[in-house]
Amino acid sequence: MVATYRDSNTITADDGTVVVRGWIQDIRNLGGISFVTLRDRFGTIQLTLIKKIIPEIFAKVTRLTRESVIVVTGDVKVSNQTELGLEIIPSDVKVYSEAITPLPMGVIDKVNVDMSTRLNNRFIDIRKAEIKAIFELKSIMSQLIVEVMNSNGFTQVYTPKIGSSGAEGGSTLFSVNYFGKKAFLAQSPQLYKQILMSTGMDKVFELGPVFRAEQSNTNRHVTEFISFDGEMSWIEREEDVMHMVETVLDYVLKGISERGKKQLEILKKEVKIQPIPYPVITYAECLKIVNDAGLKLKNCDDLGTEGEKIIGDVMSKKGVDFYFITEYPEESKPFYIMEKDGTSYSFSFDLDYKGQEISSGGQREHRYDRLVERIQKKGLNPDDFTFYTDAFKYGMPPHGGWGIGIERLLTKMLDLPNIREAIIFPRDPSRISP
Ligand code: ATP
Ligand code: MG
């Protein structure tokens, strides 16, 4: 009879008798009177137990441990001693589950617990309102992405996560034993979403996990993340894709600041909305800025964490959080990106947010012969990609797209210190459990 339970945030002084359930966050025993803070998903409410009036319930509850789970029937009373201005005087308490002591870590203690302990005990960690709020915002973000993509005519698709080859270079492929054959976990839906462009689906998107065997132990890389990919046909240049990306982000950011108000309040954060279009800066300009700042990057080098941060600082001084970086040398971009004929550039872009790459995208090579040439040029064997290149033989429109790591977006939006804070059970080179 779930419907008869009341959430803590809905209770008012006129409610009379209510039934609430949750975790005992705290018990303060003061002799003949005991105050219990009961926590549910929405907040906390105080139970006040007076020994003289309810001796049996008093005895039963006061011996319980923190984080035990109970269901309480009781009368709501006005109280000027509590945050809500309310308290519940229990008339019945049922204990569902008693928590063992000591807890592996506290929920309300002000002690700083290191991230590793927190991640090992996520089942406790997420009981904290400020941790739970992050994942509620992530859920709102996913919902907003689906909404804005649908309203722009994109079809949501699901591409395989096990396959025979990768899209983003061999060094970050996880191999799996597929009935005795070697297979790989998907590094991105790239090749599949492009194949779909040949079918006339025109605009597709996917929100799903991808896997990268990246050994780097940084605060922005994990080995499994959620990629938000879009691919669209009939584009004329990479700018068409960039415009779509900024339109989508604008919707998502505005939506989060409206629908995520409560969570943002808990986190003491505000989402800054930057008007579109987002500024554009070329790779060559970036290279000059970072080298003037003392780095020694050569043409085609990845800007790297440090380089991206330097650019981020320069942009932040201009009040800019989001900016596109364009005109990357084709050499530094994957085979599926289109070259800008007569130059060494490619029709690609990155989108950086507060000094960190959150997205890469661009116009793709849709001409079969040129695509096969690019695969060879990258030192790959076209025979490994026929499942993909075949789709370019029988009519393929010009197209382009992007991939956004949604945890990078969330991390930067909330200024979290580490991408792992935006993943419930993160995976990295030294963590595959819990
Ligand atoms: P970086 O240079 O930061 O390692 P990348 O250029 O290798 O990223 P892409 O292949 O362009 O990444 O992937 C598209 C997007 O996926 C990135 O912009 C980022 O948001 C996200 N992403 C890539 N690798 C990771 C990772 N290891 N962990 C989390 N997100 C990632
Ligand atoms: Mg990239």
PDB file of N, CA, C and O in Angstrom, residues 25 66 105-114 118 128-130 268:
ATOM      1  N   GLN A  25      18.531   9.181  10.473  1.00  0.00           N
ATOM      2  CA  GLN A  25      19.782   9.915  10.223  1.00  0.00           C
ATOM      3  C   GLN A  25      20.506  10.211  11.525  1.00  0.00           C
ATOM      4  O   GLN A  25      21.724  10.207  11.593  1.00  0.00           O
ATOM      5  N   ARG A  66      21.950   4.464  13.845  1.00  0.00           N
ATOM      6  CA  ARG A  66      21.840   5.393  12.721  1.00  0.00           C
ATOM      7  C   ARG A  66      21.760   4.615  11.418  1.00  0.00           C
ATOM      8  O   ARG A  66      22.445   3.607  11.256  1.00  0.00           O
ATOM      9  N   MET A 105      31.321   4.760   6.695  1.00  0.00           N
ATOM     10  CA  MET A 105      31.580   6.206   6.667  1.00  0.00           C
ATOM     11  C   MET A 105      30.287   6.887   7.100  1.00  0.00           C
ATOM     12  O   MET A 105      29.214   6.296   7.015  1.00  0.00           O
ATOM     13  N   GLY A 106      30.423   8.122   7.566  1.00  0.00           N
ATOM     14  CA  GLY A 106      29.236   8.810   8.064  1.00  0.00           C
ATOM     15  C   GLY A 106      28.426   9.437   6.947  1.00  0.00           C
ATOM     16  O   GLY A 106      28.911   9.636   5.841  1.00  0.00           O
ATOM     17  N   VAL A 107      27.166   9.731   7.253  1.00  0.00           N
ATOM     18  CA  VAL A 107      26.331  10.443   6.291  1.00  0.00           C
ATOM     19  C   VAL A 107      26.305  11.930   6.623  1.00  0.00           C
ATOM     20  O   VAL A 107      26.383  12.773   5.738  1.00  0.00           O
ATOM     21  N   ILE A 108      26.231  12.242   7.921  1.00  0.00           N
ATOM     22  CA  ILE A 108      26.119  13.663   8.297  1.00  0.00           C
ATOM     23  C   ILE A 108      27.357  14.193   9.015  1.00  0.00           C
ATOM     24  O   ILE A 108      27.466  15.376   9.238  1.00  0.00           O
ATOM     25  N   ASP A 109      28.296  13.311   9.335  1.00  0.00           N
ATOM     26  CA  ASP A 109      29.491  13.794  10.040  1.00  0.00           C
ATOM     27  C   ASP A 109      30.270  14.742   9.143  1.00  0.00           C
ATOM     28  O   ASP A 109      30.340  14.545   7.945  1.00  0.00           O
ATOM     29  N   LYS A 110      30.850  15.711   9.744  1.00  0.00           N
ATOM     30  CA  LYS A 110      31.560  16.725   8.962  1.00  0.00           C
ATOM     31  C   LYS A 110      32.990  16.285   8.598  1.00  0.00           C
ATOM     32  O   LYS A 110      33.730  17.017   7.980  1.00  0.00           O
ATOM     33  N   VAL A 111      33.343  15.056   8.950  1.00  0.00           N
ATOM     34  CA  VAL A 111      34.704  14.572   8.670  1.00  0.00           C
ATOM     35  C   VAL A 111      34.903  14.437   7.161  1.00  0.00           C
ATOM     36  O   VAL A 111      34.018  13.962   6.464  1.00  0.00           O
ATOM     37  N   ASN A 112      36.059  14.845   6.669  1.00  0.00           N
ATOM     38  CA  ASN A 112      36.354  14.685   5.239  1.00  0.00           C
ATOM     39  C   ASN A 112      36.753  13.253   4.934  1.00  0.00           C
ATOM     40  O   ASN A 112      37.694  12.744   5.500  1.00  0.00           O
ATOM     41  N   VAL A 113      36.006  12.622   4.059  1.00  0.00           N
ATOM     42  CA  VAL A 113      36.326  11.252   3.677  1.00  0.00           C
ATOM     43  C   VAL A 113      36.917  11.295   2.276  1.00  0.00           C
ATOM     44  O   VAL A 113      36.404  12.007   1.412  1.00  0.00           O
ATOM     45  N   ASP A 114      38.015  10.552   2.017  1.00  0.00           N
ATOM     46  CA  ASP A 114      38.638  10.625   0.692  1.00  0.00           C
ATOM     47  C   ASP A 114      37.751   9.970  -0.360  1.00  0.00           C
ATOM     48  O   ASP A 114      36.878   9.159  -0.035  1.00  0.00           O
ATOM     49  N   ARG A 118      34.770   6.949  -0.371  1.00  0.00           N
ATOM     50  CA  ARG A 118      33.399   7.301  -0.758  1.00  0.00           C
ATOM     51  C   ARG A 118      32.923   6.412  -1.903  1.00  0.00           C
ATOM     52  O   ARG A 118      31.801   5.910  -1.886  1.00  0.00           O
ATOM     53  N   LYS A 128      23.887  11.242   1.039  1.00  0.00           N
ATOM     54  CA  LYS A 128      24.081  12.670   1.293  1.00  0.00           C
ATOM     55  C   LYS A 128      23.352  13.468   0.219  1.00  0.00           C
ATOM     56  O   LYS A 128      23.517  13.205  -0.980  1.00  0.00           O
ATOM     57  N   ALA A 129      22.599  14.461   0.663  1.00  0.00           N
ATOM     58  CA  ALA A 129      21.777  15.237  -0.269  1.00  0.00           C
ATOM     59  C   ALA A 129      22.612  15.838  -1.396  1.00  0.00           C
ATOM     60  O   ALA A 129      22.187  15.869  -2.557  1.00  0.00           O
ATOM     61  N   GLU A 130      23.828  16.301  -1.067  1.00  0.00           N
ATOM     62  CA  GLU A 130      24.621  17.009  -2.083  1.00  0.00           C
ATOM     63  C   GLU A 130      25.247  16.037  -3.088  1.00  0.00           C
ATOM     64  O   GLU A 130      25.682  16.448  -4.159  1.00  0.00           O
ATOM     65  N   LYS A 268      24.579  24.551  -3.896  1.00  0.00           N
ATOM     66  CA  LYS A 268      24.991  25.962  -3.874  1.00  0.00           C
ATOM     67  C   LYS A 268      25.652  26.362  -5.197  1.00  0.00           C
ATOM     68  O   LYS A 268      26.725  26.974  -5.229  1.00  0.00           O
TER      69      LYS A 268
END
